[in-house]
Tab-separated table of C-alpha atoms in Angstrom:
chain	number	residue	atom	x	y	z
A	311	ASN	CA	-0.297	-0.361	0.058
A	312	LYS	CA	3.027	2.269	0.368
A	313	LEU	CA	4.087	2.083	-3.392
A	314	PRO	CA	3.584	4.828	-4.923
A	315	ASP	CA	0.916	4.997	-8.324
A	316	ASN	CA	3.476	5.945	-10.747
A	317	TYR	CA	6.053	2.185	-9.495
A	318	CYS	CA	5.520	0.382	-12.327
A	319	ARG	CA	6.451	3.511	-14.944
A	320	MET	CA	9.297	3.936	-12.534
A	321	PRO	CA	13.005	3.436	-13.301
A	322	SER	CA	14.401	0.721	-11.694
A	323	ASN	CA	17.229	2.602	-9.925
A	324	ALA	CA	14.591	4.467	-9.093
A	325	ILE	CA	12.416	1.696	-7.989
A	326	ARG	CA	15.752	0.713	-5.983
A	327	ASN	CA	15.975	3.447	-3.970
A	328	LYS	CA	12.520	3.959	-3.058
A	329	ARG	CA	12.399	0.596	-2.162
A	330	ASN	CA	15.540	0.565	0.140
A	331	THR	CA	14.210	4.341	1.668
A	332	ILE	CA	11.201	2.491	2.757
A	333	GLN	CA	12.787	0.113	4.298
A	334	SER	CA	14.695	1.764	6.307
A	335	SER	CA	12.143	3.861	7.439
A	336	ALA	CA	9.764	1.156	8.742
A	337	TRP	CA	12.816	-1.330	10.435
A	338	GLN	CA	15.331	1.203	12.206
A	339	PRO	CA	17.515	-0.905	14.912
A	340	LYS	CA	16.979	-0.398	18.887
A	341	LYS	CA	19.441	1.589	20.207
A	342	LYS	CA	21.454	-0.503	22.692
A	343	LYS	CA	21.026	0.244	26.268
A	344	SER	CA	24.949	1.908	28.132
A	345	LYS	CA	26.603	-1.211	30.148
A	346	ILE	CA	27.787	1.224	32.737
A	347	PRO	CA	25.221	1.112	35.211
A	348	LEU	CA	24.959	-2.526	36.316
A	349	LEU	CA	28.677	-3.074	35.729
A	350	ILE	CA	28.859	-0.291	38.706
A	351	PHE	CA	26.298	-2.083	40.609
A	352	SER	CA	28.066	-5.743	40.340
A	353	VAL	CA	31.349	-3.904	41.450
A	354	CYS	CA	29.539	-2.390	44.476
A	355	PHE	CA	27.990	-5.392	45.381
A	356	LEU	CA	31.037	-7.696	44.838
A	357	LEU	CA	32.625	-5.215	47.321
A	358	CYS	CA	30.152	-5.368	50.211
A	359	THR	CA	30.108	-8.986	49.791
A	360	MET	CA	33.169	-9.013	50.761
A	361	LEU	CA	33.608	-6.665	52.737
A	362	TYR	CA	30.756	-8.501	54.637
A	363	LEU	CA	32.299	-11.820	54.710
A	364	PHE	CA	35.866	-9.974	55.702
A	365	PHE	CA	34.765	-9.120	59.034
A	366	TRP	CA	31.839	-12.187	59.520
A	367	SER	CA	35.243	-14.287	59.353
A	368	LYS	CA	37.114	-12.130	61.935
A	369	VAL	CA	34.371	-11.972	64.484
A	370	HIS	CA	33.894	-15.790	64.652
A	371	ASN	CA	37.579	-16.461	64.685
A	372	ASN	CA	38.262	-13.562	68.153
A	373	GLU	CA	34.890	-15.698	69.258
A	374	HIS	CA	36.656	-18.970	67.983
A	375	GLU	CA	39.784	-18.424	70.054
A	376	SER	CA	38.320	-16.898	73.048
A	377	SER	CA	36.272	-20.057	73.300
A	378	LEU	CA	39.108	-22.355	73.157
A	379	ARG	CA	41.419	-20.232	75.496
A	380	THR	CA	38.304	-20.606	77.710
A	381	ARG	CA	38.321	-24.437	77.717
A	382	THR	CA	42.389	-24.183	77.901
A	383	LEU	CA	42.185	-22.633	80.478
A	384	ARG	CA	39.303	-24.506	82.514
A	385	ARG	CA	40.920	-27.840	81.957
A	386	ARG	CA	44.731	-26.608	82.728
A	387	ASP	CA	43.963	-24.546	85.649
A	388	SER	CA	40.832	-25.876	87.314
A	389	THR	CA	42.122	-25.891	90.743
A	390	VAL	CA	43.922	-22.034	90.455
A	391	LEU	CA	41.278	-20.207	88.472
A	392	SER	CA	39.048	-20.613	91.482
A	393	SER	CA	41.500	-18.575	93.229
A	394	GLU	CA	41.562	-15.703	91.148
A	395	ARG	CA	41.549	-11.986	92.963
A	396	ILE	CA	41.082	-8.713	90.892
A	397	ASN	CA	43.123	-6.566	91.736
A	398	GLN	CA	40.853	-3.311	92.942
A	399	GLU	CA	43.553	-0.883	91.685
A	400	ASN	CA	43.357	-2.042	88.436
A	401	MET	CA	40.496	-4.336	87.726
A	402	LYS	CA	42.371	-6.065	85.245
A	403	ILE	CA	43.189	-10.342	85.152
A	404	VAL	CA	46.056	-12.940	85.245
A	405	HIS	CA	45.925	-16.161	84.165
A	406	ALA	CA	47.930	-19.011	85.659
A	407	THR	CA	48.682	-20.630	82.906
A	408	GLY	CA	50.609	-17.055	81.290
A	409	VAL	CA	47.743	-15.585	79.414
A	410	ILE	CA	48.108	-11.762	81.320
A	411	GLU	CA	46.363	-9.010	80.242
A	412	ASP	CA	48.988	-7.446	83.119
A	413	ALA	CA	50.981	-8.971	85.313
A	414	ASN	CA	51.172	-6.903	88.236
A	415	ALA	CA	46.974	-6.979	88.233
A	416	LEU	CA	46.494	-10.465	89.564
A	417	LEU	CA	48.122	-11.997	92.425
A	418	ILE	CA	47.690	-16.447	92.331
A	419	VAL	CA	48.837	-18.442	94.773
A	420	PRO	CA	50.792	-21.296	91.928
A	421	SER	CA	50.366	-24.527	90.684
A	422	SER	CA	53.546	-26.292	90.652
A	423	ASP	CA	54.678	-24.909	87.685
A	424	SER	CA	52.479	-21.583	86.702
A	425	HIS	CA	55.848	-19.974	86.898
A	426	VAL	CA	57.673	-22.253	83.546
A	427	ASP	CA	54.205	-20.904	82.144
A	428	PHE	CA	54.216	-17.425	82.938
A	429	LEU	CA	58.126	-17.219	81.867
A	430	ILE	CA	58.234	-19.090	78.676
A	431	HIS	CA	54.957	-16.890	77.541
A	432	LEU	CA	57.603	-13.811	78.641
A	433	ALA	CA	60.077	-15.396	76.049
A	434	GLN	CA	58.107	-15.009	73.700
A	435	LEU	CA	57.324	-11.956	73.444
A	436	PRO	CA	59.010	-9.653	70.712
A	437	SER	CA	62.128	-7.891	72.329
A	438	ASP	CA	61.165	-4.478	71.991
A	439	GLU	CA	57.657	-5.570	74.153
A	440	LEU	CA	60.135	-7.967	76.989
A	441	LYS	CA	62.080	-4.766	77.526
A	442	GLU	CA	59.245	-2.651	78.338
A	443	LYS	CA	57.493	-4.936	80.308
A	444	LEU	CA	61.019	-5.953	82.889
A	445	GLU	CA	62.373	-1.881	82.462
A	446	THR	CA	60.066	-0.280	82.472
A	447	GLN	CA	56.751	-1.502	83.336
A	448	ASP	CA	58.755	-3.431	86.426
A	449	ILE	CA	56.230	-6.883	85.983
A	450	PHE	CA	58.297	-8.241	88.914
A	451	LYS	CA	58.048	-5.348	90.958
A	452	THR	CA	61.489	-5.154	92.005
A	453	ASN	CA	61.438	-1.484	92.871
A	454	LEU	CA	58.794	-1.736	95.543
A	455	LEU	CA	60.380	-5.145	96.882
A	456	LEU	CA	63.687	-3.134	97.595
A	457	GLU	CA	61.593	-1.199	100.427
A	458	SER	CA	58.731	-3.627	101.509
A	459	CYS	CA	56.341	-6.315	100.648
A	460	PRO	CA	53.609	-5.417	98.001
A	461	PHE	CA	51.713	-8.542	98.015
A	462	SER	CA	49.475	-10.001	100.171
A	463	GLU	CA	49.336	-13.006	98.189
A	464	ALA	CA	52.030	-15.250	96.415
A	465	PRO	CA	52.535	-13.786	93.039
A	466	VAL	CA	51.940	-16.210	89.992
A	467	TRP	CA	55.451	-16.245	88.923
A	468	LEU	CA	56.529	-17.210	92.012
A	469	PRO	CA	58.152	-21.339	92.271
A	470	PRO	CA	57.371	-23.251	95.081
A	471	SER	CA	59.682	-22.887	98.588
A	472	VAL	CA	62.549	-24.834	99.212
A	473	PRO	CA	62.656	-26.461	102.339
A	474	LYS	CA	65.159	-24.991	104.366
A	475	LYS	CA	68.595	-26.869	105.296
A	476	ASP	CA	70.412	-26.610	108.669
A	477	ARG	CA	73.755	-24.006	107.958
A	478	SER	CA	75.589	-27.012	108.579
A	479	ALA	CA	74.886	-28.690	105.646
A	480	PHE	CA	77.596	-28.942	102.194
A	481	VAL	CA	77.660	-26.039	100.352
A	482	TRP	CA	77.898	-26.332	96.581
A	483	TYR	CA	78.826	-23.114	94.861
A	484	GLU	CA	77.378	-22.551	91.407
A	485	HIS	CA	79.974	-20.331	89.939
A	486	LEU	CA	79.453	-17.954	86.755
A	487	SER	CA	82.235	-16.086	85.470
A	488	LYS	CA	82.140	-12.350	86.403
A	489	ALA	CA	79.620	-12.611	88.347
A	490	GLY	CA	80.927	-12.282	91.816
A	491	GLY	CA	82.325	-15.551	92.276
A	492	THR	CA	85.593	-14.631	93.455
A	493	SER	CA	84.057	-11.860	95.883
A	494	PHE	CA	81.812	-15.029	97.329
A	495	CYS	CA	85.112	-16.883	97.808
A	496	ASN	CA	86.869	-14.413	99.889
A	497	MET	CA	83.476	-13.901	101.794
A	498	VAL	CA	83.537	-18.156	102.401
A	499	GLN	CA	87.337	-17.255	103.628
A	500	ASP	CA	86.138	-14.711	106.154
A	501	ASN	CA	83.221	-16.697	107.760
A	502	MET	CA	84.365	-20.072	107.857
A	503	LYS	CA	87.703	-22.141	109.026
A	504	LYS	CA	90.591	-22.376	106.519
A	505	THR	CA	90.524	-26.536	106.537
A	506	GLU	CA	86.792	-26.193	105.200
A	507	ILE	CA	88.117	-24.886	101.771
A	508	PRO	CA	89.634	-25.427	98.702
A	509	PRO	CA	92.313	-23.479	98.791
A	510	TYR	CA	92.146	-22.585	94.965
A	511	TYR	CA	89.097	-20.300	94.256
A	512	CYS	CA	87.259	-22.646	96.138
A	513	MET	CA	87.838	-25.288	94.066
A	514	PRO	CA	88.534	-28.843	95.132
A	515	ARG	CA	91.455	-30.214	93.777
A	516	ASP	CA	91.013	-34.303	91.339
A	517	PRO	CA	92.824	-36.786	92.607
A	518	GLU	CA	93.102	-38.339	89.298
A	519	VAL	CA	94.453	-35.098	87.586
A	520	PRO	CA	96.922	-33.890	90.521
A	521	ASN	CA	98.825	-31.528	88.664
A	522	ASP	CA	95.840	-28.898	88.246
A	523	PRO	CA	94.103	-27.341	91.006
A	524	ASP	CA	90.894	-27.187	89.595
A	525	GLY	CA	89.583	-30.461	89.609
A	526	ARG	CA	86.768	-29.420	87.349
A	527	VAL	CA	84.260	-30.346	90.396
A	528	GLY	CA	81.046	-29.657	87.203
A	529	ARG	CA	82.402	-33.094	85.623
A	530	TRP	CA	82.188	-35.343	88.871
A	531	SER	CA	79.196	-37.863	89.211
A	532	ASN	CA	77.461	-37.687	92.545
A	533	GLU	CA	79.312	-40.933	93.632
A	534	LYS	CA	82.315	-39.041	93.066
A	535	MET	CA	81.395	-36.272	95.240
A	536	GLU	CA	80.353	-38.378	97.749
A	537	LYS	CA	83.676	-40.043	97.653
A	538	TYR	CA	85.849	-36.417	97.768
A	539	MET	CA	83.329	-35.319	100.727
A	540	LYS	CA	84.434	-38.919	102.718
A	541	ASN	CA	88.089	-38.576	102.308
A	542	HIS	CA	88.108	-34.993	103.077
A	543	PRO	CA	85.367	-34.743	105.974
A	544	SER	CA	86.435	-31.119	107.125
A	545	ILE	CA	86.154	-29.551	103.578
A	546	ARG	CA	82.237	-27.755	103.816
A	547	LEU	CA	82.365	-25.843	100.345
A	548	VAL	CA	83.274	-26.819	96.700
A	549	SER	CA	83.028	-24.072	93.759
A	550	ASN	CA	82.308	-25.058	90.169
A	551	GLU	CA	83.148	-22.141	87.731
A	552	TRP	CA	83.811	-23.772	83.808
A	553	GLN	CA	81.324	-26.606	83.447
A	554	PRO	CA	77.161	-26.293	83.215
A	555	PHE	CA	75.901	-27.137	86.830
A	556	PRO	CA	74.699	-30.457	87.302
A	557	LYS	CA	71.393	-30.557	88.520
A	558	GLU	CA	72.207	-34.560	90.111
A	559	ARG	CA	73.292	-32.309	93.226
A	560	PHE	CA	69.373	-32.150	94.080
A	561	GLN	CA	69.771	-35.741	94.507
A	562	MET	CA	72.313	-35.764	97.224
A	563	LYS	CA	71.607	-35.753	101.219
A	564	ASN	CA	72.401	-32.633	103.255
A	565	MET	CA	74.076	-30.133	100.199
A	566	MET	CA	73.384	-26.550	99.757
A	567	THR	CA	72.871	-25.092	96.683
A	568	VAL	CA	74.303	-21.130	95.874
A	569	THR	CA	75.033	-19.139	93.528
A	570	THR	CA	75.158	-15.118	92.404
A	571	LEU	CA	74.108	-13.418	88.902
A	572	ARG	CA	74.948	-10.297	87.908
A	573	HIS	CA	72.947	-8.473	85.615
A	574	PRO	CA	74.207	-10.167	81.913
A	575	LEU	CA	75.614	-7.447	79.559
A	576	ASN	CA	77.273	-6.221	82.932
A	577	ARG	CA	78.792	-9.619	83.457
A	578	LEU	CA	79.515	-10.173	79.864
A	579	VAL	CA	81.336	-6.792	78.796
A	580	SER	CA	83.112	-7.570	82.143
A	581	ALA	CA	84.198	-10.244	81.039
A	582	TYR	CA	85.493	-8.968	77.689
A	583	HIS	CA	87.855	-6.418	79.553
A	584	PHE	CA	89.155	-9.348	81.778
A	585	TRP	CA	89.558	-12.225	79.171
A	586	GLY	CA	89.732	-9.750	76.140
A	587	ILE	CA	91.519	-7.069	77.613
A	588	LEU	CA	93.490	-7.476	80.613
A	589	HIS	CA	94.279	-11.351	80.202
A	590	ASN	CA	95.288	-10.602	76.303
A	591	PRO	CA	98.730	-11.457	75.714
A	592	GLU	CA	98.212	-9.515	72.198
A	593	LYS	CA	99.383	-6.360	71.677
A	594	ALA	CA	96.485	-5.407	69.263
A	595	LYS	CA	93.607	-5.590	71.792
A	596	PRO	CA	90.116	-7.263	69.739
A	597	ALA	CA	87.238	-5.044	69.820
A	598	LEU	CA	84.292	-6.426	71.912
A	599	PRO	CA	82.505	-7.732	68.725
A	600	GLN	CA	85.451	-9.411	67.525
A	601	TRP	CA	86.340	-11.139	71.023
A	602	LEU	CA	82.741	-12.779	70.506
A	603	HIS	CA	83.718	-14.000	67.671
A	604	ARG	CA	86.412	-15.775	69.132
A	605	THR	CA	85.077	-17.105	71.799
A	606	LEU	CA	82.203	-18.147	69.809
A	607	ILE	CA	84.564	-20.144	67.136
A	608	ARG	CA	86.484	-21.146	70.286
A	609	SER	CA	82.933	-22.651	72.040
A	610	GLN	CA	81.783	-24.228	69.255
A	611	GLY	CA	81.198	-27.915	69.071
A	612	LYS	CA	83.024	-27.870	72.423
A	613	ASP	CA	81.615	-30.722	74.641
A	614	PRO	CA	80.522	-28.787	77.929
A	615	GLN	CA	82.047	-31.148	79.904
A	616	ALA	CA	85.366	-30.755	78.511
A	617	TRP	CA	88.933	-29.687	80.696
A	618	PRO	CA	89.694	-26.366	78.931
A	619	PHE	CA	88.075	-23.197	80.661
A	620	ALA	CA	87.012	-20.012	79.805
A	621	VAL	CA	85.480	-21.347	76.851
A	622	HIS	CA	82.311	-20.197	77.023
A	623	ILE	CA	82.057	-16.896	78.641
A	624	GLY	CA	81.158	-14.890	75.894
A	625	ARG	CA	78.474	-16.966	74.484
A	626	TYR	CA	74.643	-15.125	74.456
A	627	ASN	CA	72.503	-16.536	77.520
A	628	PHE	CA	75.460	-17.900	79.082
A	629	LEU	CA	73.294	-18.120	82.650
A	630	SER	CA	70.601	-20.191	81.176
A	631	TRP	CA	73.599	-22.357	79.327
A	632	LYS	CA	75.266	-22.893	82.861
A	633	PHE	CA	71.652	-23.978	84.583
A	634	SER	CA	70.235	-25.711	81.177
A	635	ASN	CA	73.110	-28.667	81.352
A	636	GLY	CA	75.325	-26.320	78.369
A	637	THR	CA	72.097	-27.325	76.312
A	638	MET	CA	71.004	-23.695	75.295
A	639	PRO	CA	71.648	-22.581	71.602
A	640	GLN	CA	74.329	-19.727	70.750
A	641	GLY	CA	74.349	-17.469	68.613
A	642	THR	CA	76.779	-18.051	64.975
A	643	VAL	CA	79.491	-16.505	62.825
A	644	ALA	CA	78.673	-13.295	60.950
A	645	SER	CA	80.618	-12.810	57.626
A	646	ASP	CA	81.997	-9.236	58.894
A	647	HIS	CA	83.401	-10.044	62.505
A	648	ASN	CA	83.121	-6.917	63.023
A	649	ALA	CA	79.877	-6.998	63.758
A	650	PHE	CA	78.055	-8.465	66.151
A	651	PRO	CA	78.031	-12.961	66.193
A	652	LEU	CA	74.425	-13.643	64.713
A	653	ALA	CA	71.846	-14.500	67.480
A	654	ASN	CA	69.563	-16.562	65.672
A	655	ILE	CA	68.639	-19.045	68.139
A	656	GLU	CA	64.628	-19.584	67.783
A	657	ILE	CA	64.834	-22.895	67.761
A	658	GLY	CA	65.515	-24.979	70.300
A	659	TRP	CA	65.215	-22.660	73.137
A	660	LYS	CA	62.332	-23.572	74.995
A	661	ALA	CA	63.435	-26.990	76.281
A	662	SER	CA	66.742	-25.790	77.424
A	663	PHE	CA	65.083	-22.159	78.967
A	664	THR	CA	62.362	-24.348	80.794
A	665	GLU	CA	65.482	-26.481	82.733
A	666	ALA	CA	67.223	-23.650	83.800
A	667	VAL	CA	64.059	-22.213	84.963
A	668	GLU	CA	63.688	-25.406	86.853
A	669	ASN	CA	66.985	-25.664	88.237
A	670	LEU	CA	67.310	-21.716	89.322
A	671	ALA	CA	64.060	-22.231	91.486
A	672	LYS	CA	65.819	-25.219	93.107
A	673	PHE	CA	68.494	-23.565	94.427
A	674	ASP	CA	68.882	-22.594	97.783
A	675	LEU	CA	70.350	-19.211	97.934
A	676	VAL	CA	70.610	-17.380	94.711
A	677	LEU	CA	72.365	-13.965	95.609
A	678	ILE	CA	71.903	-10.833	93.020
A	679	LEU	CA	75.501	-8.841	92.622
A	680	GLU	CA	73.444	-5.967	92.714
A	681	LEU	CA	72.491	-5.915	95.454
A	682	MET	CA	75.079	-7.507	97.885
A	683	SER	CA	75.929	-4.354	99.226
A	684	HIS	CA	73.117	-4.847	101.569
A	685	HIS	CA	69.772	-7.308	100.480
A	686	SER	CA	71.890	-9.898	99.406
A	687	MET	CA	74.517	-9.899	103.134
A	688	GLU	CA	71.248	-10.126	104.819
A	689	MET	CA	69.925	-13.255	103.239
A	690	MET	CA	73.394	-14.993	103.469
A	691	LYS	CA	72.838	-14.033	107.338
A	692	ARG	CA	69.994	-16.157	107.553
A	693	THR	CA	70.678	-18.750	104.879
A	694	LEU	CA	74.278	-19.663	105.566
A	695	GLY	CA	75.072	-17.810	109.289
A	696	TRP	CA	77.936	-15.411	108.051
A	697	THR	CA	78.631	-11.955	109.677
A	698	ASN	CA	81.638	-11.226	108.083
A	699	PHE	CA	81.455	-9.184	104.889
A	700	LYS	CA	84.005	-6.883	104.274
A	701	HIS	CA	85.458	-8.732	101.257
A	702	ASN	CA	81.590	-8.396	99.893
A	703	HIS	CA	83.840	-7.266	96.632
A	704	VAL	CA	87.065	-8.511	95.054
A	705	VAL	CA	88.749	-9.053	91.937
A	706	PRO	CA	91.198	-12.163	90.717
A	707	SER	CA	93.838	-10.070	89.578
A	708	GLY	CA	93.624	-5.852	88.783
A	709	GLN	CA	91.542	-3.607	90.052
A	710	VAL	CA	87.972	-3.545	90.992
A	711	GLU	CA	85.755	-1.963	87.974
A	712	ASN	CA	82.146	-1.951	87.897
A	713	SER	CA	80.994	-2.893	84.229
A	714	HIS	CA	78.240	-0.680	83.058
A	715	ALA	CA	76.669	-2.008	80.068
A	716	ASP	CA	74.890	0.979	79.408
A	717	LYS	CA	77.446	3.185	79.534
A	718	ASP	CA	80.196	1.359	78.179
A	719	LEU	CA	78.154	0.418	74.395
A	720	SER	CA	76.702	2.609	72.389
A	721	PRO	CA	72.383	2.228	72.515
A	722	GLU	CA	72.317	0.590	69.166
A	723	GLN	CA	74.611	-2.053	70.593
A	724	TYR	CA	73.011	-2.245	73.980
A	725	ASP	CA	69.520	-2.634	71.859
A	726	TYR	CA	71.415	-5.693	70.007
A	727	LEU	CA	73.171	-7.664	72.629
A	728	TRP	CA	69.722	-6.965	74.791
A	729	ASP	CA	68.060	-9.309	72.527
A	730	ALA	CA	70.658	-11.692	71.653
A	731	ASN	CA	70.501	-12.375	75.270
A	732	ARG	CA	66.464	-12.248	76.102
A	733	PHE	CA	66.946	-15.116	77.968
A	734	ASP	CA	68.899	-14.354	80.609
A	735	MET	CA	67.563	-10.778	80.873
A	736	ILE	CA	64.337	-12.701	82.089
A	737	LEU	CA	65.926	-15.080	83.973
A	738	TYR	CA	67.668	-12.424	85.606
A	739	TYR	CA	64.542	-9.986	86.821
A	740	TRP	CA	62.610	-13.263	87.660
A	741	MET	CA	65.708	-14.428	90.125
A	742	LYS	CA	65.953	-10.671	91.294
A	743	ALA	CA	62.321	-10.736	92.167
A	744	VAL	CA	61.789	-13.666	93.769
A	745	HIS	CA	65.310	-13.021	95.893
A	746	LEU	CA	63.590	-10.116	97.286
A	747	VAL	CA	60.455	-11.454	98.094
A	748	LYS	CA	62.463	-14.208	100.268
A	749	MET	CA	63.602	-11.611	102.382
A	750	GLN	CA	60.645	-8.972	102.473
A	751	CYS	CA	57.724	-11.735	102.118
A	752	GLY	CA	59.092	-14.275	104.816
A	753	GLY	CA	55.501	-14.892	106.263
A	754	LEU	CA	53.954	-15.028	102.714
A	755	LEU	CA	56.381	-17.731	101.466
A	756	GLU	CA	55.982	-19.577	105.058
A	757	ASN	CA	51.862	-19.685	103.618
């Protein structure tokens, strides 16, 4: 019906053009809708879904961890949780397992191993956080303990009390090199008879090795020790310096164990001054990093019970090594000996650290060199019955010098060595607090 009347008389090309015009006007294609709004909607929906899933999983995981921790605490500490107390000042909770919010807040009568869990928890903290807790927050309250007892109940980190021994008991002194051992031996000479003490720095001679005045008593078995005591009935004290502490000594009857601790970095710097400088025959004295590398190389692969002396005195965490039967791992040699040895001991420390904690907790008397002028002397009076302390600080050779690592080292060196010896730092601050609790909180311990 749309064809013109003259359609049949039109030229073929005109017909074709007209038909095309009609078709184009009748069948124009629909315009396509834009896909941009749909794309924006899809992206927004996807982002919202991802955010929802992220926050949901985070809340779910927190609830799961909280539930799991609660079940673990109930299972492991059902007898301890009933004795929880809330400190009215801080209103925070501390659990006996070492999962804590504030170590100053709650004071719990400890379970048999709660002090071990507490210290392992500290050892797993980052170095900066650990240093903050020990030296700034003073989680053991040592500053308060210097004046009086701030506790109404036994703190969670306090180990079980050691049964008191008679003052006539045989004394085993565990000597940490450059931690006041020579001073202790001089006080022994001031308070005991000459016939009661081995003449060479309180270290007995081994009858099987007569040419060496130091018999390395730390290498002896209990049977050999008992034989020595039987053959030398007048001797009442021996000292072990070069070998790790033999924990089988706890099995010997009527033997009192005593040791002296010193700030680990002060002890390390003092050992360097004494062995690396004063008693080093070389004209060119090594710097501290070089000396640490030399001692590290000397001690690598050495049996802790080997005869040579002063082999392990420069190793990291010497205190932990001493009381873990020589099992605490040490650092590794750096490519540059002008830098400190590497402190990569992240593997294998827990069992050794636990053994060191357990052994120190069983000692009858742990003295602190920095407290020797008053507090430690008072504890020696109570435990050993000594009264003469005129030689409370002497050295085997040279002049008496107090090493202060924070002054002798740069801040960078101090921080690096603090981190490298963090296990010793924990043991030192812990035993310092235990020492003060025993002095200031006697009634608390009896209960």
